Structures are given as structure tokens and as C-alpha cells.
Short mmCIF file of N, CA and C in Angstrom, two decimals:
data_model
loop_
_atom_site.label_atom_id
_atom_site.label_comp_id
_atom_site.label_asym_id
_atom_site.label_seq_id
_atom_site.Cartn_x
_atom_site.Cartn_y
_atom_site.Cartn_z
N UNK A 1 -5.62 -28.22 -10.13
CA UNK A 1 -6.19 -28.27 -11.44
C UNK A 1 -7.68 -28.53 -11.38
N UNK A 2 -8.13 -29.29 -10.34
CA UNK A 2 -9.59 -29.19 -9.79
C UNK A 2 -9.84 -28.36 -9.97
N UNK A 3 -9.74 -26.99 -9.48
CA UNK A 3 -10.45 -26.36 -9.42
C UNK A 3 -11.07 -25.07 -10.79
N UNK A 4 -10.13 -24.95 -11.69
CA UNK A 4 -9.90 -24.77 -13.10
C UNK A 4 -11.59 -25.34 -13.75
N UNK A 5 -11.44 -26.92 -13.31
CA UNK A 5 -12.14 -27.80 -13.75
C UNK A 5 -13.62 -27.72 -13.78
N UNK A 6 -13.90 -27.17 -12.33
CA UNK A 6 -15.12 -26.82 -11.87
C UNK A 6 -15.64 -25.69 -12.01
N UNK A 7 -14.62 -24.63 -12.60
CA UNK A 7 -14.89 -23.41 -12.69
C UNK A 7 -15.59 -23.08 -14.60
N UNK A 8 -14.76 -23.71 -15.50
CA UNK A 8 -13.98 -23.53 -16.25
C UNK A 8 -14.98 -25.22 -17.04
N UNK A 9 -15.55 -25.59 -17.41
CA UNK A 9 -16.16 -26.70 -17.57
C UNK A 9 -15.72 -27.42 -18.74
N UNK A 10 -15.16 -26.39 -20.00
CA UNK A 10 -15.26 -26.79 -20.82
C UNK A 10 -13.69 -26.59 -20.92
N UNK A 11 -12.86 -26.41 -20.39
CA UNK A 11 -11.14 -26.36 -20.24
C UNK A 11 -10.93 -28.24 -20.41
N UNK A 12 -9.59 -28.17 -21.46
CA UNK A 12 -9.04 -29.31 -21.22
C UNK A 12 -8.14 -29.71 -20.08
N UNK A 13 -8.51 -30.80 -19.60
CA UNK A 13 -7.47 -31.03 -18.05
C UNK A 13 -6.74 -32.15 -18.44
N UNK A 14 -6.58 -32.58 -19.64
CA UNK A 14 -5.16 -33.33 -19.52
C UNK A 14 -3.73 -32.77 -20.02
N UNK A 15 -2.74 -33.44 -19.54
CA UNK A 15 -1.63 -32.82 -19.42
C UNK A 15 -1.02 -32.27 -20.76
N UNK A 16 -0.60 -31.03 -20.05
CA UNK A 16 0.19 -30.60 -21.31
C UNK A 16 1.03 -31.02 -22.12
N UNK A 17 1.98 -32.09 -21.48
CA UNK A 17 3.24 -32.42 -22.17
C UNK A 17 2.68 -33.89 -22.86
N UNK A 18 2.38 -35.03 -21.83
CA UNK A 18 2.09 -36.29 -22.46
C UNK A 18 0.51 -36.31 -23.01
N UNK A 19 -0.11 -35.56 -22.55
CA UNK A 19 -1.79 -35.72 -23.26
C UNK A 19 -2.26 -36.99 -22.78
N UNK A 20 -1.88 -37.83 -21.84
CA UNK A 20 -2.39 -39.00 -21.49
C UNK A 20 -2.85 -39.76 -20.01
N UNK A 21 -3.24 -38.59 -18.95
CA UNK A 21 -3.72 -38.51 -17.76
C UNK A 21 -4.44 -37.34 -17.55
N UNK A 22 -5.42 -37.09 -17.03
CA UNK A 22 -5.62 -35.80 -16.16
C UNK A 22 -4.34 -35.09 -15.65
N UNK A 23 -4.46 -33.70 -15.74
CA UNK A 23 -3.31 -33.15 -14.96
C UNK A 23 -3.56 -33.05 -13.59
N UNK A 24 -2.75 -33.26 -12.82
CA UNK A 24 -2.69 -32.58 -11.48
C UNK A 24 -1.57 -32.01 -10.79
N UNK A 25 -1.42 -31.66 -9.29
CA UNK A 25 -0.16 -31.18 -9.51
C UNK A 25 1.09 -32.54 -9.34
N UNK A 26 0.61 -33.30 -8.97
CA UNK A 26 1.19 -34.34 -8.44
C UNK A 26 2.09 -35.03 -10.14
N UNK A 27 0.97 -35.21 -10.61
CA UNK A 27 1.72 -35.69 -12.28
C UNK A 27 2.84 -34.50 -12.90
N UNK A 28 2.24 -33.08 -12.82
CA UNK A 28 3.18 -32.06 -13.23
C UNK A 28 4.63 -31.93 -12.95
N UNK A 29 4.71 -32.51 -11.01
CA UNK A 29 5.63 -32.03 -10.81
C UNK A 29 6.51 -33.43 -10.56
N UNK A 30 5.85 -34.61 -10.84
CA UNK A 30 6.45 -35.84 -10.68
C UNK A 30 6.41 -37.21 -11.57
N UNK A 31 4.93 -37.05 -12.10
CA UNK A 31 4.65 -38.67 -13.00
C UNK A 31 5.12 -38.10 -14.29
N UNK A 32 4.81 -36.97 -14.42
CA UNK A 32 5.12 -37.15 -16.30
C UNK A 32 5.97 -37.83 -16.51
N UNK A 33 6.14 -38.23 -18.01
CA UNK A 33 7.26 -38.49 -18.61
C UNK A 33 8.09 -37.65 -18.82
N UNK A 34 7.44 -36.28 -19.26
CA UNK A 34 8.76 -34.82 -19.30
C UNK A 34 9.11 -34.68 -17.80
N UNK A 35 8.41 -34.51 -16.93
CA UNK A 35 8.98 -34.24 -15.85
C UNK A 35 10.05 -35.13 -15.43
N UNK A 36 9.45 -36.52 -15.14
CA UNK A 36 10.89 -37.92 -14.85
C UNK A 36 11.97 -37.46 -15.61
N UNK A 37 11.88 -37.03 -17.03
CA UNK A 37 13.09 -36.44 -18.12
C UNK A 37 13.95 -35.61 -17.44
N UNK A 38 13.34 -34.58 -17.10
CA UNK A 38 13.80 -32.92 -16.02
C UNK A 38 13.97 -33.25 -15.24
N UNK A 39 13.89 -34.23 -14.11
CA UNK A 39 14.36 -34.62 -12.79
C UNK A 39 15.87 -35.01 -13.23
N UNK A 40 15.83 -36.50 -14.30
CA UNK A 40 16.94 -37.32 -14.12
C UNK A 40 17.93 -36.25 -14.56
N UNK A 41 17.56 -35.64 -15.88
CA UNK A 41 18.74 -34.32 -16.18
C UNK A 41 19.07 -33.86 -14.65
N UNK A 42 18.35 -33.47 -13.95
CA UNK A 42 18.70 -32.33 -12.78
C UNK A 42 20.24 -33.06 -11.91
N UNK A 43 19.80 -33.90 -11.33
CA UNK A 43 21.07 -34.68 -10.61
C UNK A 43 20.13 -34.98 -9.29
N UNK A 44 19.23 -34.56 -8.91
CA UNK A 44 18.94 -34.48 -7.74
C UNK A 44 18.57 -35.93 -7.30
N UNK A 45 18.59 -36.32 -5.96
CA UNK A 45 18.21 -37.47 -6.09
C UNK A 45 16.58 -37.73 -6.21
N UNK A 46 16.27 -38.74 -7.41
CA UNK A 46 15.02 -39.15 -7.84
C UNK A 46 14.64 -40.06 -6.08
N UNK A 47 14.90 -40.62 -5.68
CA UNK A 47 14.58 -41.10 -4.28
C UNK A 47 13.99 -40.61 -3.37
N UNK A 48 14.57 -39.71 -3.28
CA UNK A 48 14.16 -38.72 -2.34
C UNK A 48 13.10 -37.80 -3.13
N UNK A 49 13.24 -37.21 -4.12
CA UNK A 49 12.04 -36.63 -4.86
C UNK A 49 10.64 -37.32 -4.96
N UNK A 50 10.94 -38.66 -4.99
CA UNK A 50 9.83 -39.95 -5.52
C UNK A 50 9.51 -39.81 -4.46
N UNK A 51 8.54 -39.04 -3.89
CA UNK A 51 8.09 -39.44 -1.95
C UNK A 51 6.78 -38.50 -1.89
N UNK A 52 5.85 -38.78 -2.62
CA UNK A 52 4.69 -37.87 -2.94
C UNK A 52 3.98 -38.41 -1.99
N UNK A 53 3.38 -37.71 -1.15
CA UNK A 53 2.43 -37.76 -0.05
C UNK A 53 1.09 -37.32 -0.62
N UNK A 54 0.07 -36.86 0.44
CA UNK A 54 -1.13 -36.82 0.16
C UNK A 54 -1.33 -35.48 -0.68
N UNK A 55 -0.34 -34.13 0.03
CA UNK A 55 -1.11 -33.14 -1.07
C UNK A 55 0.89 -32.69 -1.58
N UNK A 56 0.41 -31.47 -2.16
CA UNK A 56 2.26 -30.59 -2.14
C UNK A 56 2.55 -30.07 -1.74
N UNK A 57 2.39 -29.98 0.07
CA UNK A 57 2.45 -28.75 0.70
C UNK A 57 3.07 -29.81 1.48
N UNK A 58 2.53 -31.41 1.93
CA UNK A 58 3.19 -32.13 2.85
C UNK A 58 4.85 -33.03 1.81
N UNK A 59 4.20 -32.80 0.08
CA UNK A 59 5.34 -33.25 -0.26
C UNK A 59 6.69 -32.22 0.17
N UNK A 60 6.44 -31.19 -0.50
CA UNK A 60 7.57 -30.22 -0.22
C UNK A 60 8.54 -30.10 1.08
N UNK A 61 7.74 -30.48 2.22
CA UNK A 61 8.32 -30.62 3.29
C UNK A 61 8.58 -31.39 3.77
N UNK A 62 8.42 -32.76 3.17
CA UNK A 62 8.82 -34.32 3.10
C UNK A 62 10.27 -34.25 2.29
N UNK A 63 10.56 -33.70 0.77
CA UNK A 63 11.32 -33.80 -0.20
C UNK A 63 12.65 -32.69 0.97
N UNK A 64 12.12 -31.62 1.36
CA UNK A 64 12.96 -30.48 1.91
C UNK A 64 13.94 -31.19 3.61
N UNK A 65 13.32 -32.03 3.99
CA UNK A 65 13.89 -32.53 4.93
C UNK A 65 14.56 -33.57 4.49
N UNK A 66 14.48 -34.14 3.80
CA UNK A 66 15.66 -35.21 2.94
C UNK A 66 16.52 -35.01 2.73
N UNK A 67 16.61 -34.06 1.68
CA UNK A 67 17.25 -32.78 0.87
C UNK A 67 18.81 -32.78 1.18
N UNK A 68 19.83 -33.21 0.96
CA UNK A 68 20.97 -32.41 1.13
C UNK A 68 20.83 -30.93 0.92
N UNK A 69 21.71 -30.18 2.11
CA UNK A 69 21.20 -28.51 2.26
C UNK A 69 21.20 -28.12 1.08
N UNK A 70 22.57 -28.72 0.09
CA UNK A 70 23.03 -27.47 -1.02
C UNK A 70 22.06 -28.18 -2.08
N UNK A 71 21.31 -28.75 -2.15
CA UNK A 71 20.35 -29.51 -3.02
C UNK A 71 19.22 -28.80 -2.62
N UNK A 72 18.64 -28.01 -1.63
CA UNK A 72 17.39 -27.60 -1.54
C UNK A 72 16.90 -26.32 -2.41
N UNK A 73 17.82 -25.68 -2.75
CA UNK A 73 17.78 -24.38 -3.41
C UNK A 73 17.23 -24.85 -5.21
N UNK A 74 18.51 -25.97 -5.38
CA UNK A 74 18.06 -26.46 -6.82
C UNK A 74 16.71 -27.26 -6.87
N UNK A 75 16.57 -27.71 -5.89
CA UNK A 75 14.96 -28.50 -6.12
C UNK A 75 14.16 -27.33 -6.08
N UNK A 76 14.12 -26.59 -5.57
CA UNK A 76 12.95 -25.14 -4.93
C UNK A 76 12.77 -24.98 -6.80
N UNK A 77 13.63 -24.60 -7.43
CA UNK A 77 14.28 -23.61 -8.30
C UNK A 77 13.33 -24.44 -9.59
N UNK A 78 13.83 -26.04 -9.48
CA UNK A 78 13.09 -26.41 -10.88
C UNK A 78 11.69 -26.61 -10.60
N UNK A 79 11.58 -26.78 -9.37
CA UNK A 79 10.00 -27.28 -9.48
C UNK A 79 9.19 -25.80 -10.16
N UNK A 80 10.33 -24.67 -9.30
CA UNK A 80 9.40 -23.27 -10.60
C UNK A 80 9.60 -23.56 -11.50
N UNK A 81 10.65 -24.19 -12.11
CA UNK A 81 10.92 -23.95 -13.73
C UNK A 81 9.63 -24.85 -14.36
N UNK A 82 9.60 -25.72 -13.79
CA UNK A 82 8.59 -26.80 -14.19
C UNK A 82 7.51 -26.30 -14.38
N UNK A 83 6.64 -25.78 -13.42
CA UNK A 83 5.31 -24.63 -13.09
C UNK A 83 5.19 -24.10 -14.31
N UNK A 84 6.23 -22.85 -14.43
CA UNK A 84 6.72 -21.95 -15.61
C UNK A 84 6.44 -22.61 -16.82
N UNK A 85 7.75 -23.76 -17.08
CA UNK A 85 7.46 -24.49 -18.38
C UNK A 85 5.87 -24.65 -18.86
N UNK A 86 4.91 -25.47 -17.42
CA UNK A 86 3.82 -26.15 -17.94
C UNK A 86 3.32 -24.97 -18.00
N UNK A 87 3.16 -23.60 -17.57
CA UNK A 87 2.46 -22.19 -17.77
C UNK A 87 2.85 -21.87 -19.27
N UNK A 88 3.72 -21.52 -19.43
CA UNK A 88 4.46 -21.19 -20.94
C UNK A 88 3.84 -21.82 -22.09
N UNK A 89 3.73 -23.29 -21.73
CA UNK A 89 3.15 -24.38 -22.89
C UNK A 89 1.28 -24.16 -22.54
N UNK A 90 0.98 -23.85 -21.61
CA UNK A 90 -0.75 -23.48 -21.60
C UNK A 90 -1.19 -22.30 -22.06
N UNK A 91 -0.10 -21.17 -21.65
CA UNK A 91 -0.43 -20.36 -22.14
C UNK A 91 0.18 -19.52 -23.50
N UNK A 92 1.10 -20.32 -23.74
CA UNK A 92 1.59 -19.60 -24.87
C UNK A 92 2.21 -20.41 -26.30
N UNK A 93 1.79 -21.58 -25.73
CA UNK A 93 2.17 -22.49 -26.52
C UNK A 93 3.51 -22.68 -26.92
N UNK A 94 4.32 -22.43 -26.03
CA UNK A 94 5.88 -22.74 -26.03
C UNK A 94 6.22 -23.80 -26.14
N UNK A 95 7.17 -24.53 -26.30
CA UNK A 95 7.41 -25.95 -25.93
C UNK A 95 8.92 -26.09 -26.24
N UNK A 96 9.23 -26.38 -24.59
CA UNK A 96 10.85 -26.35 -24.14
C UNK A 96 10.92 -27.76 -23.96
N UNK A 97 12.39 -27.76 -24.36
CA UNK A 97 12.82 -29.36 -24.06
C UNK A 97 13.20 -29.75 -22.73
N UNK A 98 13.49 -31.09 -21.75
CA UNK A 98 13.54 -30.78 -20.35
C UNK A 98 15.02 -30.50 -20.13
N UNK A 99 15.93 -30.55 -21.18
CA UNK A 99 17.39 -29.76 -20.28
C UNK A 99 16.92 -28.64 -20.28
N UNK A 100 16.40 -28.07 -21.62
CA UNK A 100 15.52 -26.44 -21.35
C UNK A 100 15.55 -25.85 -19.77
N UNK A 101 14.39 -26.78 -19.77
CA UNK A 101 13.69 -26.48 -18.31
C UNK A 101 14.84 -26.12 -17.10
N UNK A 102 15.64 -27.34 -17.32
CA UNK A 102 17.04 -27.51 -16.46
C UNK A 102 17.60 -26.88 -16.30
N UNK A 103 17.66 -25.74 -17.44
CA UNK A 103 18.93 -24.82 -17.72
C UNK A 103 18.29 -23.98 -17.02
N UNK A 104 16.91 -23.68 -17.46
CA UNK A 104 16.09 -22.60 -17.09
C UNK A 104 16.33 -22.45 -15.59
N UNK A 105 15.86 -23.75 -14.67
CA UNK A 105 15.90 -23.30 -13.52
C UNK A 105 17.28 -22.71 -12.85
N UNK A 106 18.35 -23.78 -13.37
CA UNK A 106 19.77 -22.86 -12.86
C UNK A 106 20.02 -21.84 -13.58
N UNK A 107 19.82 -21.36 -14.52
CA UNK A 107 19.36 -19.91 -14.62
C UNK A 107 18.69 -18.72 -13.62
N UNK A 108 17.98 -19.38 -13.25
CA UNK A 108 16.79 -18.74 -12.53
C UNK A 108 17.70 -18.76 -10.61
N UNK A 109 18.11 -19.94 -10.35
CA UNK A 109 18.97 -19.34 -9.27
C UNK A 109 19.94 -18.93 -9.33
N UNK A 110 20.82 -18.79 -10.33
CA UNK A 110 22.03 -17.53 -10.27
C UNK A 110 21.32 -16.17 -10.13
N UNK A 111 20.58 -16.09 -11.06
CA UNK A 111 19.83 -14.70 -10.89
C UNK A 111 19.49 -14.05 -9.39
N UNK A 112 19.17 -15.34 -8.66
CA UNK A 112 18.18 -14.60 -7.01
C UNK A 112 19.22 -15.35 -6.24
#
């Protein structure tokens, strides 16, 4: 979202859903309050999700080695839905509720 920021000067960078931090990806895909919402709906374990490292490239592969196998597909799945959601609500002003999101993503892996 940095980089948006620097580009883009006059863009708002706080979050879409709560309006009450800077966004980053780290809040998107973990601090919100909608997001914590969309996790606990999910089933997955919050424990193992809660393990945010320095960027999301070392989380993902921190969260993915935890992971029960048949749990890795559904984590992959919402963190798009999540992306999506916060894309949808920036750019189109949508606004899904977080089973929404939930549904959305197991939606989204039956499909693929």
C-alpha cells in the first residue's frame, strides 16, 4: 500500500473496512476487525494464522507449513477472497459481509 502512497499522494490509505489505521497488507489480511470476523467464520486455525512475520511472502510460508494439508487450499482461497473483497469495496464500492467473503472463497475453490 506504500507504494500507492508515494505514487498517488493524494489517495486515501486508511482501511477500507474499519477507517481506523493505515492500510497495509498485514492489517488487510490479519488486524482488521472484518478480517478477525472472516477468519473466525472460516474454521481455520486463528493460531496458526496469527504468526505475521516481517513481510507476506515470509508469512505465507510460515502460515503454509503449519497448515494442516487439507487446510492449505482453504487458507490460499480466502486470503484471495479477502484481496477481492478489499478490491471490490475500493473499487467499486461493494460492501460484503465477512460470511460473504467466506462463502465467496469456498466458492471460489470448488470452482478451480
Amino acid at each position: 500500500m506504500t507504494n500507492l502512497a508515494q505514487k498517488h499522494p493524494g489517495v486515501e490509505m486508511k482501511c477500507r473496512f474499519c477507517e481506523a489505521v493505515v492500510e497495509t497488507k498485514k492489517h488487510v489480511l490479519l488486524e482488521c476487525p472484518f478480517t478477525r470476523m472472516v477468519w473466525a467464520l472460516s474454521h481455520i486455525s486463528w493460531e496458526v494464522v496469527n504468526s505475521w512475520t516481517e513481510d507476506a511472502a515470509d508469512w505465507f510460508s510460515n502460515v503454509l507449513s503449519r497448515l494442516e494439508r487439507d487446510a492449505t487450499p482453504r487458507f490460499l482461497m480466502l486470503c484471495w477472497a479477502l484481496w477481492r473483497n478489499r478490491n471490490r469495496r475500493m473499487m467499486e464500492g461493494v460492501i460484503w459481509e465477512p460470511l460473504r467473503v467466506v462463502n465467496d472463497a469456498q466458492l471460489l475453490l470448488v470452482q478451480y
